[in-house]
């Protein structure tokens, strides 16, 4: 594991703290697409039965700190309103059944599409992360452990890999809160 | 190839247009480490003879537009002062011989370290890019073609993958201009 790993907290509604400005596409209201509530978006996003592999589960590469935090938040899903989000290979799996505006129909060719933050398939080499979402608070926490394929300066995670992890956490938060889909602005100030 | 591919232009010295604020580490002056000029940094960065694989060369996945722009800039390296930067598997290869401050000595374990923007090894699936740098103007142009592993919303490159490409272009520009190594701020406004 490299230095510059971190825990991302994303919360909507606090503009001054918002790193990312979400954008609702013209003609697309994700909340309205499935009813009108965050709950219905979340229940669709987290299918109880699926054959899809969930990459947001512990594996042998997770360090003790990561496992400990995972268990801590898993406990909170039982009593405190938090939801552990599954993470499939592609966003295409997450939005199955969502009708996109005509200008946004994705190519349906045979390419092996992958969401960027699951682009590296070997356990522990790239992104290891899990996002917990609180539908009522519209808040997320991402536990993240960068692997050696995310390097920038020797021994440190690439600034771009951290930016991507933050962007992904915010985009899932905004999507499930029914408030956005695309990134418009991304402003990050690294503390150290 | 996905929508949202682009050509990144990075130029130092124009603060208002600068997406990324570079940071010079205490105790590390990359220009001074090899003499005092950008030219000596560039010549060290671009070894004439090396066994290292250069990933910034055309391959079968490059689209005609990418190849055409590559040829256009390659011509400019012959007469217009531009330099095509090689891109090795890890920044550890690029900075061989550079003495880092003691607090920044990277682990020398047997991990397969990779620079983040070369983390996907299958041609055409991830990042395909090449950076041209102009030492006198302290300006870079990055030609970039995103593959299906960089996806965010279906059919579109992930905002984080674009942020990482911009960060990498700026970091190489800042490094070769002797002006930085780490990202402190990253502010991006996507136009469309």
Short mmCIF file of C-alpha atoms in Angstrom, two decimals:
data_model
loop_
_atom_site.label_atom_id
_atom_site.label_comp_id
_atom_site.label_asym_id
_atom_site.label_seq_id
_atom_site.Cartn_x
_atom_site.Cartn_y
_atom_site.Cartn_z
CA UNK A 1 0.00 0.00 0.00
CA UNK A 2 1.20 3.48 -0.79
CA UNK A 3 1.26 6.71 1.06
CA UNK A 4 -1.54 9.16 0.34
CA UNK A 5 -4.28 6.58 0.89
CA UNK A 6 -7.31 8.14 2.52
CA UNK A 7 -10.90 8.07 3.52
CA UNK A 8 -13.11 10.20 1.31
CA UNK A 9 -16.21 11.75 2.80
CA UNK A 10 -18.69 13.17 0.36
CA UNK A 11 -21.77 15.07 1.36
CA UNK A 12 -24.26 16.86 -0.80
CA UNK A 13 -25.91 20.08 0.20
CA UNK A 14 -22.77 21.64 1.66
CA UNK A 15 -21.68 23.67 -1.32
CA UNK A 16 -18.59 25.15 0.24
CA UNK A 17 -17.23 21.71 0.97
CA UNK A 18 -18.23 20.21 -2.35
CA UNK A 19 -15.26 19.25 -4.49
CA UNK A 20 -17.33 18.33 -7.48
CA UNK A 21 -20.23 20.10 -9.11
CA UNK A 22 -22.73 17.54 -10.31
CA UNK A 23 -24.75 18.06 -13.48
CA UNK A 24 -28.23 16.84 -14.24
CA UNK A 25 -28.50 16.05 -17.89
CA UNK A 26 -31.25 17.69 -19.91
CA UNK A 27 -34.04 15.16 -20.21
CA UNK A 28 -32.66 12.84 -17.54
CA UNK A 29 -33.83 12.84 -13.96
CA UNK A 30 -32.48 9.68 -12.36
CA UNK A 31 -34.78 9.96 -9.36
CA UNK A 32 -37.85 10.38 -11.53
CA UNK A 33 -36.73 7.47 -13.71
CA UNK A 34 -37.41 5.01 -10.90
CA UNK A 35 -40.11 6.67 -8.87
CA UNK A 36 -39.20 9.76 -6.99
CA UNK A 37 -37.10 8.87 -3.99
CA UNK A 38 -33.49 8.25 -3.16
CA UNK A 39 -34.68 5.01 -1.56
CA UNK A 40 -35.91 3.64 -4.87
CA UNK A 41 -32.66 4.61 -6.59
CA UNK A 42 -30.69 2.90 -3.83
CA UNK A 43 -32.77 -0.28 -3.88
CA UNK A 44 -32.33 -0.52 -7.65
CA UNK A 45 -28.59 0.16 -7.30
CA UNK A 46 -28.18 -2.56 -4.66
CA UNK A 47 -29.96 -5.64 -6.02
CA UNK A 48 -30.45 -8.38 -3.45
CA UNK A 49 -30.03 -11.13 -6.02
CA UNK A 50 -27.57 -10.77 -8.86
CA UNK A 51 -24.98 -12.83 -10.68
CA UNK A 52 -22.75 -9.79 -11.09
CA UNK A 53 -19.48 -9.80 -9.18
CA UNK A 54 -19.28 -7.20 -6.42
CA UNK A 55 -15.75 -5.76 -6.35
CA UNK A 56 -16.42 -3.81 -3.14
CA UNK A 57 -15.82 -6.79 -0.88
CA UNK A 58 -12.74 -7.59 1.21
CA UNK A 59 -10.01 -9.68 -0.39
CA UNK A 60 -6.60 -10.94 0.68
CA UNK A 61 -4.89 -7.68 -0.30
CA UNK A 62 -6.81 -5.51 2.17
CA UNK A 63 -4.67 -4.24 5.03
CA UNK A 64 -5.84 -4.56 8.68
CA UNK A 65 -6.87 -0.88 8.88
CA UNK A 66 -9.02 -1.21 5.79
CA UNK A 67 -10.66 -4.38 7.10
CA UNK A 68 -11.27 -2.83 10.48
CA UNK A 69 -12.94 0.27 9.00
CA UNK A 70 -14.98 -1.95 6.69
CA UNK A 71 -16.30 -3.93 9.66
CA UNK A 72 -17.05 -0.72 11.52
CA UNK A 73 -19.17 0.65 8.71
CA UNK A 74 -20.77 -2.72 8.04
CA UNK A 75 -22.08 -2.63 11.61
CA UNK A 76 -23.55 0.80 10.87
CA UNK A 77 -25.54 -0.66 7.97
CA UNK A 78 -27.47 -2.76 10.51
CA UNK A 79 -28.63 0.04 12.75
CA UNK A 80 -27.53 3.45 11.61
CA UNK A 81 -29.06 3.79 8.15
CA UNK A 82 -25.87 3.32 6.15
CA UNK A 83 -25.89 1.26 2.94
CA UNK A 84 -22.89 -0.59 1.53
CA UNK A 85 -22.88 0.05 -2.20
CA UNK A 86 -22.01 -2.83 -4.51
CA UNK A 87 -19.49 -2.09 -7.26
CA UNK A 88 -19.92 -3.92 -10.52
CA UNK A 89 -17.51 -4.06 -13.45
CA UNK A 90 -19.30 -1.34 -15.38
CA UNK A 91 -21.80 1.43 -14.77
CA UNK A 92 -23.79 -0.25 -17.54
CA UNK A 93 -24.59 -2.97 -14.98
CA UNK A 94 -25.61 -0.42 -12.36
CA UNK A 95 -28.04 1.46 -14.57
CA UNK A 96 -29.68 -1.50 -16.29
CA UNK A 97 -33.15 -0.45 -17.37
CA UNK A 98 -32.46 3.26 -17.09
CA UNK A 99 -33.49 4.94 -20.32
CA UNK A 100 -30.87 7.46 -21.35
CA UNK A 101 -31.72 10.48 -23.54
CA UNK A 102 -31.31 9.70 -27.24
CA UNK A 103 -28.09 11.70 -27.56
CA UNK A 104 -26.52 9.58 -24.86
CA UNK A 105 -27.25 6.06 -26.02
CA UNK A 106 -24.05 4.14 -25.41
CA UNK A 107 -22.48 1.92 -28.05
CA UNK A 108 -23.60 -1.64 -27.51
CA UNK A 109 -20.63 -3.25 -29.21
CA UNK A 110 -18.78 -6.20 -27.77
CA UNK A 111 -16.07 -4.15 -26.05
CA UNK A 112 -15.15 -5.11 -22.52
CA UNK A 113 -16.34 -1.88 -20.91
CA UNK A 114 -15.12 -1.20 -17.39
CA UNK A 115 -15.71 1.58 -14.96
CA UNK A 116 -12.38 3.36 -14.65
CA UNK A 117 -11.97 2.69 -10.92
CA UNK A 118 -12.27 -1.06 -11.59
CA UNK A 119 -9.92 -1.06 -14.59
CA UNK A 120 -7.18 -3.08 -12.90
CA UNK A 121 -8.24 -6.65 -12.39
CA UNK A 122 -5.49 -8.07 -10.21
CA UNK A 123 -6.44 -7.88 -6.54
CA UNK A 124 -4.44 -5.31 -4.59
CA UNK A 125 -2.58 -3.88 -7.59
CA UNK A 126 -4.90 -0.98 -8.31
CA UNK A 127 -8.00 0.44 -6.67
CA UNK A 128 -9.34 -1.35 -3.61
CA UNK A 129 -12.31 0.58 -2.30
CA UNK A 130 -15.79 0.42 -0.94
CA UNK A 131 -18.35 3.20 -0.67
CA UNK A 132 -20.92 3.44 2.11
CA UNK A 133 -23.87 5.75 1.46
CA UNK A 134 -26.39 7.27 3.86
CA UNK A 135 -29.63 7.94 1.92
CA UNK A 136 -31.16 10.22 4.56
CA UNK A 137 -28.04 12.33 5.09
CA UNK A 138 -27.10 12.13 1.38
CA UNK A 139 -23.57 11.48 2.54
CA UNK A 140 -20.94 8.90 1.55
CA UNK A 141 -17.75 7.52 3.00
CA UNK A 142 -15.23 5.79 0.73
CA UNK A 143 -12.59 3.46 2.16
CA UNK A 144 -9.70 3.30 -0.27
CA UNK A 145 -6.41 1.45 -0.48
CA UNK A 146 -4.20 2.28 -3.48
CA UNK A 147 -1.99 -0.40 -5.00
CA UNK A 148 1.35 -0.17 -6.83
CA UNK A 149 -0.28 0.44 -10.23
CA UNK A 150 -1.59 3.80 -9.04
CA UNK A 151 1.83 5.29 -8.52
CA UNK A 152 2.89 8.83 -9.38
CA UNK A 153 6.10 9.99 -7.69
CA UNK A 154 7.93 6.89 -6.41
CA UNK A 155 6.15 5.52 -3.36
CA UNK A 156 3.19 7.89 -3.64
CA UNK A 157 -0.21 7.52 -5.24
CA UNK A 158 -0.62 9.57 -8.43
CA UNK A 159 -2.60 12.76 -7.82
CA UNK A 160 -4.84 11.73 -10.71
CA UNK A 161 -5.67 8.39 -9.09
CA UNK A 162 -6.81 10.22 -5.95
CA UNK A 163 -8.80 12.72 -8.02
CA UNK A 164 -10.52 9.83 -9.81
CA UNK A 165 -11.42 8.14 -6.52
CA UNK A 166 -12.93 11.38 -5.21
CA UNK A 167 -14.77 11.97 -8.46
CA UNK A 168 -16.20 8.44 -8.34
CA UNK A 169 -17.34 8.84 -4.72
CA UNK A 170 -19.03 12.14 -5.49
CA UNK A 171 -20.61 10.88 -8.69
CA UNK A 172 -22.19 7.88 -6.95
CA UNK A 173 -23.36 10.13 -4.12
CA UNK A 174 -24.86 12.66 -6.53
CA UNK A 175 -26.46 9.94 -8.65
CA UNK A 176 -28.10 8.16 -5.72
CA UNK A 177 -29.30 11.45 -4.30
CA UNK A 178 -30.92 12.11 -7.67
CA UNK A 179 -28.78 15.17 -8.18
CA UNK A 180 -26.40 14.45 -11.00
CA UNK A 181 -24.56 12.17 -13.36
CA UNK A 182 -21.69 14.01 -15.05
CA UNK A 183 -18.80 15.94 -13.54
CA UNK A 184 -18.71 19.61 -14.50
CA UNK A 185 -16.15 20.99 -12.08
CA UNK A 186 -13.52 19.18 -10.04
CA UNK A 187 -11.59 21.27 -7.52
CA UNK A 188 -9.18 19.49 -5.21
CA UNK A 189 -6.69 20.88 -2.74
CA UNK A 190 -4.38 18.15 -1.43
CA UNK A 191 -3.52 18.68 2.21
CA UNK A 192 -0.28 16.70 2.25
CA UNK B 1 -12.66 5.09 -28.57
CA UNK B 2 -14.97 7.03 -26.30
CA UNK B 3 -16.42 10.47 -26.34
CA UNK B 4 -14.64 13.08 -24.27
CA UNK B 5 -11.20 12.33 -25.73
CA UNK B 6 -9.16 15.49 -26.07
CA UNK B 7 -5.90 17.24 -26.63
CA UNK B 8 -4.43 18.68 -23.45
CA UNK B 9 -2.31 21.77 -23.69
CA UNK B 10 -0.28 22.62 -20.62
CA UNK B 11 1.75 25.76 -20.27
CA UNK B 12 3.58 27.05 -17.28
CA UNK B 13 3.81 30.72 -16.44
CA UNK B 14 0.21 31.49 -17.32
CA UNK B 15 -1.28 31.25 -13.88
CA UNK B 16 -4.84 32.01 -14.85
CA UNK B 17 -4.86 29.12 -17.27
CA UNK B 18 -3.06 26.73 -14.97
CA UNK B 19 -5.23 23.84 -13.85
CA UNK B 20 -2.69 22.43 -11.48
CA UNK B 21 -0.49 24.11 -8.91
CA UNK B 22 2.89 22.40 -8.84
CA UNK B 23 4.87 22.05 -5.65
CA UNK B 24 8.61 21.99 -5.23
CA UNK B 25 9.52 19.69 -2.40
CA UNK B 26 11.66 21.03 0.40
CA UNK B 27 15.20 19.93 -0.28
CA UNK B 28 14.53 18.89 -3.85
CA UNK B 29 15.25 21.05 -6.85
CA UNK B 30 15.02 18.82 -9.90
CA UNK B 31 16.72 21.35 -12.14
CA UNK B 32 19.62 21.79 -9.75
CA UNK B 33 19.91 18.04 -9.38
CA UNK B 34 21.17 17.71 -12.93
CA UNK B 35 22.82 21.04 -13.62
CA UNK B 36 20.61 24.06 -13.87
CA UNK B 37 18.72 23.97 -17.11
CA UNK B 38 15.53 22.53 -18.49
CA UNK B 39 17.68 21.17 -21.33
CA UNK B 40 19.67 18.94 -19.00
CA UNK B 41 16.50 17.66 -17.37
CA UNK B 42 15.01 16.89 -20.76
CA UNK B 43 18.11 15.12 -22.04
CA UNK B 44 18.16 12.96 -18.93
CA UNK B 45 14.44 12.28 -19.27
CA UNK B 46 14.78 11.24 -22.92
CA UNK B 47 17.72 8.80 -23.06
CA UNK B 48 18.93 8.06 -26.58
CA UNK B 49 19.81 4.48 -25.72
CA UNK B 50 17.69 2.48 -23.32
CA UNK B 51 16.25 -0.99 -22.99
CA UNK B 52 13.10 0.39 -21.38
CA UNK B 53 9.90 0.09 -23.36
CA UNK B 54 8.48 3.40 -24.53
CA UNK B 55 4.67 3.28 -24.25
CA UNK B 56 4.24 6.62 -26.03
CA UNK B 57 4.57 5.13 -29.50
CA UNK B 58 1.81 4.37 -32.00
CA UNK B 59 0.23 0.92 -31.90
CA UNK B 60 -2.57 -0.83 -33.78
CA UNK B 61 -5.25 0.66 -31.53
CA UNK B 62 -4.53 4.28 -32.42
CA UNK B 63 -7.27 5.89 -34.52
CA UNK B 64 -6.44 7.83 -37.72
CA UNK B 65 -6.86 11.23 -36.01
CA UNK B 66 -4.45 10.25 -33.27
CA UNK B 67 -1.88 8.99 -35.79
CA UNK B 68 -2.23 12.09 -37.92
CA UNK B 69 -1.70 14.44 -34.96
CA UNK B 70 1.24 12.32 -33.83
CA UNK B 71 2.89 12.67 -37.24
CA UNK B 72 2.20 16.39 -37.23
CA UNK B 73 3.95 16.91 -33.90
CA UNK B 74 6.74 14.50 -34.79
CA UNK B 75 7.56 16.79 -37.72
CA UNK B 76 7.73 19.68 -35.28
CA UNK B 77 10.38 17.87 -33.27
CA UNK B 78 12.70 18.16 -36.30
CA UNK B 79 12.52 21.87 -36.78
CA UNK B 80 10.35 23.63 -34.24
CA UNK B 81 11.98 22.79 -30.91
CA UNK B 82 9.39 20.26 -29.72
CA UNK B 83 10.51 17.08 -27.92
CA UNK B 84 8.56 13.82 -27.90
CA UNK B 85 8.69 12.52 -24.33
CA UNK B 86 9.18 8.81 -23.81
CA UNK B 87 6.85 7.14 -21.32
CA UNK B 88 8.25 4.26 -19.31
CA UNK B 89 6.38 1.84 -17.09
CA UNK B 90 7.22 3.73 -13.90
CA UNK B 91 8.44 7.15 -12.85
CA UNK B 92 11.19 5.21 -11.05
CA UNK B 93 12.67 4.59 -14.51
CA UNK B 94 12.40 8.26 -15.45
CA UNK B 95 14.17 9.58 -12.40
CA UNK B 96 16.95 7.01 -12.16
CA UNK B 97 19.87 8.59 -10.38
CA UNK B 98 17.84 11.45 -8.89
CA UNK B 99 18.47 11.61 -5.18
CA UNK B 100 15.21 12.14 -3.33
CA UNK B 101 15.09 13.79 0.11
CA UNK B 102 15.40 11.25 2.92
CA UNK B 103 11.71 11.48 3.84
CA UNK B 104 10.76 10.51 0.32
CA UNK B 105 12.86 7.42 -0.28
CA UNK B 106 10.55 4.99 -2.04
CA UNK B 107 10.17 1.40 -0.98
CA UNK B 108 12.47 -0.77 -3.06
CA UNK B 109 10.49 -3.96 -2.65
CA UNK B 110 9.75 -6.30 -5.52
CA UNK B 111 6.33 -4.85 -6.29
CA UNK B 112 5.50 -4.27 -9.93
CA UNK B 113 5.24 -0.47 -9.64
CA UNK B 114 3.51 1.32 -12.50
CA UNK B 115 2.79 4.92 -13.21
CA UNK B 116 -0.99 5.25 -12.95
CA UNK B 117 -1.49 6.38 -16.56
CA UNK B 118 0.24 3.18 -17.76
CA UNK B 119 -1.62 0.87 -15.39
CA UNK B 120 -3.58 -0.94 -18.11
CA UNK B 121 -1.34 -3.12 -20.17
CA UNK B 122 -3.57 -4.22 -23.04
CA UNK B 123 -3.12 -1.94 -26.05
CA UNK B 124 -6.11 0.30 -26.69
CA UNK B 125 -8.07 -0.69 -23.58
CA UNK B 126 -6.91 2.11 -21.32
CA UNK B 127 -4.75 5.18 -21.75
CA UNK B 128 -3.15 5.72 -25.13
CA UNK B 129 -1.26 8.99 -25.04
CA UNK B 130 1.88 10.81 -25.96
CA UNK B 131 3.19 14.09 -24.59
CA UNK B 132 5.20 16.59 -26.63
CA UNK B 133 7.13 19.20 -24.66
CA UNK B 134 8.65 22.48 -25.78
CA UNK B 135 11.58 23.29 -23.45
CA UNK B 136 11.90 26.92 -24.49
CA UNK B 137 8.18 27.72 -24.23
CA UNK B 138 7.75 25.41 -21.19
CA UNK B 139 4.62 24.14 -22.86
CA UNK B 140 3.25 20.66 -23.51
CA UNK B 141 0.66 19.06 -25.75
CA UNK B 142 -0.79 15.67 -24.88
CA UNK B 143 -2.51 13.53 -27.51
CA UNK B 144 -4.88 11.16 -25.75
CA UNK B 145 -7.21 8.37 -26.79
CA UNK B 146 -9.27 6.77 -24.00
CA UNK B 147 -10.16 3.10 -24.20
CA UNK B 148 -13.15 1.15 -22.82
CA UNK B 149 -11.52 0.59 -19.41
CA UNK B 150 -11.67 4.33 -18.70
CA UNK B 151 -15.43 4.49 -18.76
CA UNK B 152 -17.64 6.49 -16.41
CA UNK B 153 -21.20 7.04 -17.64
CA UNK B 154 -21.88 4.52 -20.44
CA UNK B 155 -20.03 5.58 -23.59
CA UNK B 156 -18.15 8.41 -21.90
CA UNK B 157 -14.71 8.61 -20.34
CA UNK B 158 -14.77 8.85 -16.54
CA UNK B 159 -14.18 12.40 -15.32
CA UNK B 160 -11.45 11.00 -13.08
CA UNK B 161 -9.60 9.45 -16.03
CA UNK B 162 -9.53 12.85 -17.75
CA UNK B 163 -8.42 14.55 -14.54
CA UNK B 164 -5.58 12.04 -14.21
CA UNK B 165 -4.46 12.63 -17.81
CA UNK B 166 -4.39 16.38 -17.23
CA UNK B 167 -2.57 15.95 -13.94
CA UNK B 168 0.04 13.75 -15.60
CA UNK B 169 0.58 16.23 -18.44
CA UNK B 170 0.99 19.11 -16.02
CA UNK B 171 3.23 17.15 -13.68
CA UNK B 172 5.63 16.19 -16.49
CA UNK B 173 5.61 19.78 -17.74
CA UNK B 174 6.28 21.17 -14.28
CA UNK B 175 8.98 18.59 -13.58
CA UNK B 176 10.87 19.20 -16.83
CA UNK B 177 10.61 22.95 -16.37
CA UNK B 178 12.20 22.45 -12.94
CA UNK B 179 9.14 23.83 -11.23
CA UNK B 180 7.48 21.00 -9.36
CA UNK B 181 6.87 17.38 -8.61
CA UNK B 182 3.69 16.95 -6.53
CA UNK B 183 0.16 18.14 -7.22
CA UNK B 184 -1.18 20.55 -4.61
CA UNK B 185 -4.30 21.87 -6.31
CA UNK B 186 -6.27 20.45 -9.21
CA UNK B 187 -9.07 22.61 -10.58
CA UNK B 188 -10.88 21.44 -13.68
CA UNK B 189 -13.95 22.80 -15.41
CA UNK B 190 -15.20 20.42 -18.10
CA UNK B 191 -16.57 22.30 -21.10
CA UNK B 192 -18.82 19.53 -22.41
#
